[in-house]
Amino acid sequence: PVQAVKYALRSLAARISSLDAEIKELERSLATLVHSIVPTLLSRVGIGTIHAAQLLITAGENIERLHSEAAFARLCGVAPVPVSSGKSHRMRLHRGGDRKANRALHMIAVVRLRYDARTIDYMQRRLAEGFSKKDVLRCLKRFIAREVYNDLRHDLIAA
């Protein structure tokens, strides 16, 4: 039994190693493709190859079908929807749209909150105004969607 376990672990380690090498090769080729299509988008803080590829997939080949950045935000699930009742005036994000694109925008916002000074200042200012962290993140995701749409439009129309 001990030898069988050792053999199984060795074969699993070899399989993991080969899969890691395959992933690295695929990411390298994806990086080449994405960089040739959307170089402006990749120059933004917090946007890496995988997130840019996901947002490119969400936008599709024909960016002109999206008539505005608001349509792209709705497609990504970051369009604000009013949920006010009584004297409270709040917004929430549209729950529809592409969940993977929403996740990409969320991760970009999280990275910017950690490394981008302008985003950190924005967060502090909005928290001082009485917004919750969740509301600030909603605003950031909407801003990033606007920025991504404009970059995608610039890169895809120029190509």
PDB file of C-alpha atoms in Angstrom:
ATOM      1  CA  PRO A   1       0.000   0.000   0.000  1.00  0.00           C
ATOM      2  CA  VAL A   2       2.803   2.438   0.799  1.00  0.00           C
ATOM      3  CA  GLN A   3       4.408   1.885  -2.611  1.00  0.00           C
ATOM      4  CA  ALA A   4       1.043   2.299  -4.334  1.00  0.00           C
ATOM      5  CA  VAL A   5       0.459   5.608  -2.568  1.00  0.00           C
ATOM      6  CA  LYS A   6       3.952   6.811  -3.512  1.00  0.00           C
ATOM      7  CA  TYR A   7       3.359   5.825  -7.139  1.00  0.00           C
ATOM      8  CA  ALA A   8      -0.023   7.599  -7.205  1.00  0.00           C
ATOM      9  CA  LEU A   9       1.435  10.760  -5.669  1.00  0.00           C
ATOM     10  CA  ARG A  10       4.345  10.715  -8.128  1.00  0.00           C
ATOM     11  CA  SER A  11       1.989  10.386 -11.105  1.00  0.00           C
ATOM     12  CA  LEU A  12      -0.232  13.185  -9.737  1.00  0.00           C
ATOM     13  CA  ALA A  13       2.801  15.441  -9.291  1.00  0.00           C
ATOM     14  CA  ALA A  14       3.901  14.741 -12.873  1.00  0.00           C
ATOM     15  CA  ARG A  15       0.387  15.495 -14.147  1.00  0.00           C
ATOM     16  CA  ILE A  16       0.256  18.766 -12.159  1.00  0.00           C
ATOM     17  CA  SER A  17       3.635  19.776 -13.524  1.00  0.00           C
ATOM     18  CA  SER A  18       2.592  19.103 -17.121  1.00  0.00           C
ATOM     19  CA  LEU A  19      -0.694  20.995 -16.634  1.00  0.00           C
ATOM     20  CA  ASP A  20       1.195  23.960 -15.143  1.00  0.00           C
ATOM     21  CA  ALA A  21       3.469  24.039 -18.184  1.00  0.00           C
ATOM     22  CA  GLU A  22       0.440  23.872 -20.498  1.00  0.00           C
ATOM     23  CA  ILE A  23      -1.272  26.722 -18.623  1.00  0.00           C
ATOM     24  CA  LYS A  24       1.842  28.898 -18.855  1.00  0.00           C
ATOM     25  CA  GLU A  25       2.099  28.275 -22.602  1.00  0.00           C
ATOM     26  CA  LEU A  26      -1.579  29.084 -23.163  1.00  0.00           C
ATOM     27  CA  GLU A  27      -1.315  32.254 -21.054  1.00  0.00           C
ATOM     28  CA  ARG A  28       1.728  33.318 -23.060  1.00  0.00           C
ATOM     29  CA  SER A  29      -0.110  32.926 -26.368  1.00  0.00           C
ATOM     30  CA  LEU A  30      -3.219  34.622 -24.933  1.00  0.00           C
ATOM     31  CA  ALA A  31      -1.089  37.544 -23.759  1.00  0.00           C
ATOM     32  CA  THR A  32       0.316  37.953 -27.267  1.00  0.00           C
ATOM     33  CA  LEU A  33      -3.149  37.925 -28.835  1.00  0.00           C
ATOM     34  CA  VAL A  34      -4.747  40.265 -26.305  1.00  0.00           C
ATOM     35  CA  HIS A  35      -1.841  42.712 -26.393  1.00  0.00           C
ATOM     36  CA  SER A  36      -2.040  42.937 -30.183  1.00  0.00           C
ATOM     37  CA  ILE A  37      -5.796  43.656 -30.058  1.00  0.00           C
ATOM     38  CA  VAL A  38      -6.233  45.938 -26.996  1.00  0.00           C
ATOM     39  CA  PRO A  39      -2.923  47.556 -25.991  1.00  0.00           C
ATOM     40  CA  THR A  40      -4.623  50.645 -24.527  1.00  0.00           C
ATOM     41  CA  LEU A  41      -6.737  48.538 -22.194  1.00  0.00           C
ATOM     42  CA  LEU A  42      -3.713  46.623 -20.924  1.00  0.00           C
ATOM     43  CA  SER A  43      -1.926  49.879 -20.105  1.00  0.00           C
ATOM     44  CA  ARG A  44      -4.494  50.663 -17.370  1.00  0.00           C
ATOM     45  CA  VAL A  45      -3.746  50.001 -13.707  1.00  0.00           C
ATOM     46  CA  GLY A  46      -5.042  46.663 -12.476  1.00  0.00           C
ATOM     47  CA  ILE A  47      -6.030  45.224 -15.857  1.00  0.00           C
ATOM     48  CA  GLY A  48      -4.121  42.087 -16.728  1.00  0.00           C
ATOM     49  CA  THR A  49      -4.280  39.729 -19.651  1.00  0.00           C
ATOM     50  CA  ILE A  50      -6.987  37.434 -18.288  1.00  0.00           C
ATOM     51  CA  HIS A  51      -9.318  40.272 -17.268  1.00  0.00           C
ATOM     52  CA  ALA A  52      -8.765  42.095 -20.556  1.00  0.00           C
ATOM     53  CA  ALA A  53      -9.528  38.889 -22.456  1.00  0.00           C
ATOM     54  CA  GLN A  54     -12.741  38.380 -20.479  1.00  0.00           C
ATOM     55  CA  LEU A  55     -13.893  41.947 -21.093  1.00  0.00           C
ATOM     56  CA  LEU A  56     -13.017  41.582 -24.770  1.00  0.00           C
ATOM     57  CA  ILE A  57     -15.116  38.415 -24.953  1.00  0.00           C
ATOM     58  CA  THR A  58     -18.011  40.166 -23.240  1.00  0.00           C
ATOM     59  CA  ALA A  59     -17.885  43.142 -25.614  1.00  0.00           C
ATOM     60  CA  GLY A  60     -17.722  40.861 -28.605  1.00  0.00           C
ATOM     61  CA  GLU A  61     -16.190  41.431 -31.995  1.00  0.00           C
ATOM     62  CA  ASN A  62     -18.623  44.184 -32.976  1.00  0.00           C
ATOM     63  CA  ILE A  63     -18.263  46.915 -30.339  1.00  0.00           C
ATOM     64  CA  GLU A  64     -20.501  49.223 -32.375  1.00  0.00           C
ATOM     65  CA  ARG A  65     -23.549  47.144 -31.396  1.00  0.00           C
ATOM     66  CA  LEU A  66     -23.189  48.648 -27.921  1.00  0.00           C
ATOM     67  CA  HIS A  67     -24.589  52.128 -28.444  1.00  0.00           C
ATOM     68  CA  SER A  68     -23.115  53.612 -25.257  1.00  0.00           C
ATOM     69  CA  GLU A  69     -20.973  52.919 -22.227  1.00  0.00           C
ATOM     70  CA  ALA A  70     -24.193  52.513 -20.233  1.00  0.00           C
ATOM     71  CA  ALA A  71     -25.150  49.560 -22.447  1.00  0.00           C
ATOM     72  CA  PHE A  72     -21.735  48.008 -21.808  1.00  0.00           C
ATOM     73  CA  ALA A  73     -22.162  48.569 -18.059  1.00  0.00           C
ATOM     74  CA  ARG A  74     -25.538  46.832 -18.164  1.00  0.00           C
ATOM     75  CA  LEU A  75     -24.013  43.987 -20.175  1.00  0.00           C
ATOM     76  CA  CYS A  76     -21.367  43.603 -17.455  1.00  0.00           C
ATOM     77  CA  GLY A  77     -23.921  43.833 -14.640  1.00  0.00           C
ATOM     78  CA  VAL A  78     -22.642  47.096 -13.161  1.00  0.00           C
ATOM     79  CA  ALA A  79     -25.420  49.452 -14.209  1.00  0.00           C
ATOM     80  CA  PRO A  80     -26.915  51.257 -11.197  1.00  0.00           C
ATOM     81  CA  VAL A  81     -30.530  50.497 -10.325  1.00  0.00           C
ATOM     82  CA  PRO A  82     -32.413  52.699  -7.817  1.00  0.00           C
ATOM     83  CA  VAL A  83     -33.700  50.850  -4.732  1.00  0.00           C
ATOM     84  CA  SER A  84     -34.938  53.824  -2.772  1.00  0.00           C
ATOM     85  CA  SER A  85     -37.811  53.642  -0.347  1.00  0.00           C
ATOM     86  CA  GLY A  86     -39.149  56.487   1.721  1.00  0.00           C
ATOM     87  CA  LYS A  87     -36.473  59.002   2.534  1.00  0.00           C
ATOM     88  CA  SER A  88     -33.507  56.787   1.666  1.00  0.00           C
ATOM     89  CA  HIS A  89     -31.988  57.169  -1.781  1.00  0.00           C
ATOM     90  CA  ARG A  90     -29.752  54.236  -2.640  1.00  0.00           C
ATOM     91  CA  MET A  91     -28.555  52.386  -5.708  1.00  0.00           C
ATOM     92  CA  ARG A  92     -27.587  48.796  -6.309  1.00  0.00           C
ATOM     93  CA  LEU A  93     -26.009  47.037  -9.267  1.00  0.00           C
ATOM     94  CA  HIS A  94     -28.046  45.403 -11.994  1.00  0.00           C
ATOM     95  CA  ARG A  95     -28.040  41.673 -11.252  1.00  0.00           C
ATOM     96  CA  GLY A  96     -28.197  40.619 -14.893  1.00  0.00           C
ATOM     97  CA  GLY A  97     -25.389  40.600 -17.374  1.00  0.00           C
ATOM     98  CA  ASP A  98     -22.236  38.595 -17.728  1.00  0.00           C
ATOM     99  CA  ARG A  99     -21.117  37.406 -14.289  1.00  0.00           C
ATOM    100  CA  LYS A 100     -17.565  36.738 -15.470  1.00  0.00           C
ATOM    101  CA  ALA A 101     -17.221  40.300 -16.742  1.00  0.00           C
ATOM    102  CA  ASN A 102     -18.637  41.554 -13.447  1.00  0.00           C
ATOM    103  CA  ARG A 103     -16.043  39.495 -11.593  1.00  0.00           C
ATOM    104  CA  ALA A 104     -13.272  40.898 -13.809  1.00  0.00           C
ATOM    105  CA  LEU A 105     -14.405  44.454 -13.049  1.00  0.00           C
ATOM    106  CA  HIS A 106     -14.603  43.619  -9.342  1.00  0.00           C
ATOM    107  CA  MET A 107     -11.068  42.238  -9.293  1.00  0.00           C
ATOM    108  CA  ILE A 108      -9.767  45.281 -11.177  1.00  0.00           C
ATOM    109  CA  ALA A 109     -11.429  47.526  -8.572  1.00  0.00           C
ATOM    110  CA  VAL A 110      -9.903  45.509  -5.718  1.00  0.00           C
ATOM    111  CA  VAL A 111      -6.424  45.743  -7.254  1.00  0.00           C
ATOM    112  CA  ARG A 112      -6.814  49.485  -7.768  1.00  0.00           C
ATOM    113  CA  LEU A 113      -7.954  49.921  -4.169  1.00  0.00           C
ATOM    114  CA  ARG A 114      -4.717  48.328  -3.096  1.00  0.00           C
ATOM    115  CA  TYR A 115      -2.195  49.908  -5.481  1.00  0.00           C
ATOM    116  CA  ASP A 116      -3.636  53.035  -7.128  1.00  0.00           C
ATOM    117  CA  ALA A 117      -3.340  56.235  -5.075  1.00  0.00           C
ATOM    118  CA  ARG A 118      -6.172  58.008  -6.923  1.00  0.00           C
ATOM    119  CA  THR A 119      -8.550  55.133  -6.194  1.00  0.00           C
ATOM    120  CA  ILE A 120      -7.551  55.022  -2.539  1.00  0.00           C
ATOM    121  CA  ASP A 121      -8.161  58.780  -2.242  1.00  0.00           C
ATOM    122  CA  TYR A 122     -11.537  58.366  -3.957  1.00  0.00           C
ATOM    123  CA  MET A 123     -12.487  55.611  -1.494  1.00  0.00           C
ATOM    124  CA  GLN A 124     -11.536  57.759   1.517  1.00  0.00           C
ATOM    125  CA  ARG A 125     -13.444  60.754   0.159  1.00  0.00           C
ATOM    126  CA  ARG A 126     -16.603  58.741  -0.519  1.00  0.00           C
ATOM    127  CA  LEU A 127     -16.435  57.027   2.881  1.00  0.00           C
ATOM    128  CA  ALA A 128     -16.188  60.458   4.516  1.00  0.00           C
ATOM    129  CA  GLU A 129     -19.305  61.491   2.584  1.00  0.00           C
ATOM    130  CA  GLY A 130     -21.224  58.668   4.266  1.00  0.00           C
ATOM    131  CA  PHE A 131     -21.148  55.994   1.565  1.00  0.00           C
ATOM    132  CA  SER A 132     -20.626  52.386   2.593  1.00  0.00           C
ATOM    133  CA  LYS A 133     -17.673  50.425   1.252  1.00  0.00           C
ATOM    134  CA  LYS A 134     -20.084  48.379  -0.853  1.00  0.00           C
ATOM    135  CA  ASP A 135     -21.516  51.540  -2.433  1.00  0.00           C
ATOM    136  CA  VAL A 136     -18.046  52.895  -3.176  1.00  0.00           C
ATOM    137  CA  LEU A 137     -17.111  49.602  -4.834  1.00  0.00           C
ATOM    138  CA  ARG A 138     -20.298  49.821  -6.929  1.00  0.00           C
ATOM    139  CA  CYS A 139     -19.304  53.328  -8.079  1.00  0.00           C
ATOM    140  CA  LEU A 140     -15.761  52.163  -8.857  1.00  0.00           C
ATOM    141  CA  LYS A 141     -16.979  49.232 -10.930  1.00  0.00           C
ATOM    142  CA  ARG A 142     -19.205  51.553 -12.942  1.00  0.00           C
ATOM    143  CA  PHE A 143     -16.305  53.957 -13.511  1.00  0.00           C
ATOM    144  CA  ILE A 144     -14.023  51.109 -14.593  1.00  0.00           C
ATOM    145  CA  ALA A 145     -16.706  49.826 -16.993  1.00  0.00           C
ATOM    146  CA  ARG A 146     -16.863  53.294 -18.568  1.00  0.00           C
ATOM    147  CA  GLU A 147     -13.077  53.390 -18.910  1.00  0.00           C
ATOM    148  CA  VAL A 148     -12.940  49.851 -20.352  1.00  0.00           C
ATOM    149  CA  TYR A 149     -15.687  50.605 -22.881  1.00  0.00           C
ATOM    150  CA  ASN A 150     -13.868  53.684 -24.159  1.00  0.00           C
ATOM    151  CA  ASP A 151     -10.562  51.794 -24.413  1.00  0.00           C
ATOM    152  CA  LEU A 152     -12.187  48.836 -26.170  1.00  0.00           C
ATOM    153  CA  ARG A 153     -13.944  51.156 -28.590  1.00  0.00           C
ATOM    154  CA  HIS A 154     -10.674  52.996 -29.301  1.00  0.00           C
ATOM    155  CA  ASP A 155      -8.674  49.784 -29.835  1.00  0.00           C
ATOM    156  CA  LEU A 156     -11.269  47.785 -31.783  1.00  0.00           C
ATOM    157  CA  ILE A 157     -12.275  50.567 -34.142  1.00  0.00           C
ATOM    158  CA  ALA A 158      -8.629  51.421 -34.813  1.00  0.00           C
ATOM    159  CA  ALA A 159      -7.864  47.768 -35.641  1.00  0.00           C
TER     160      ALA A 159
END
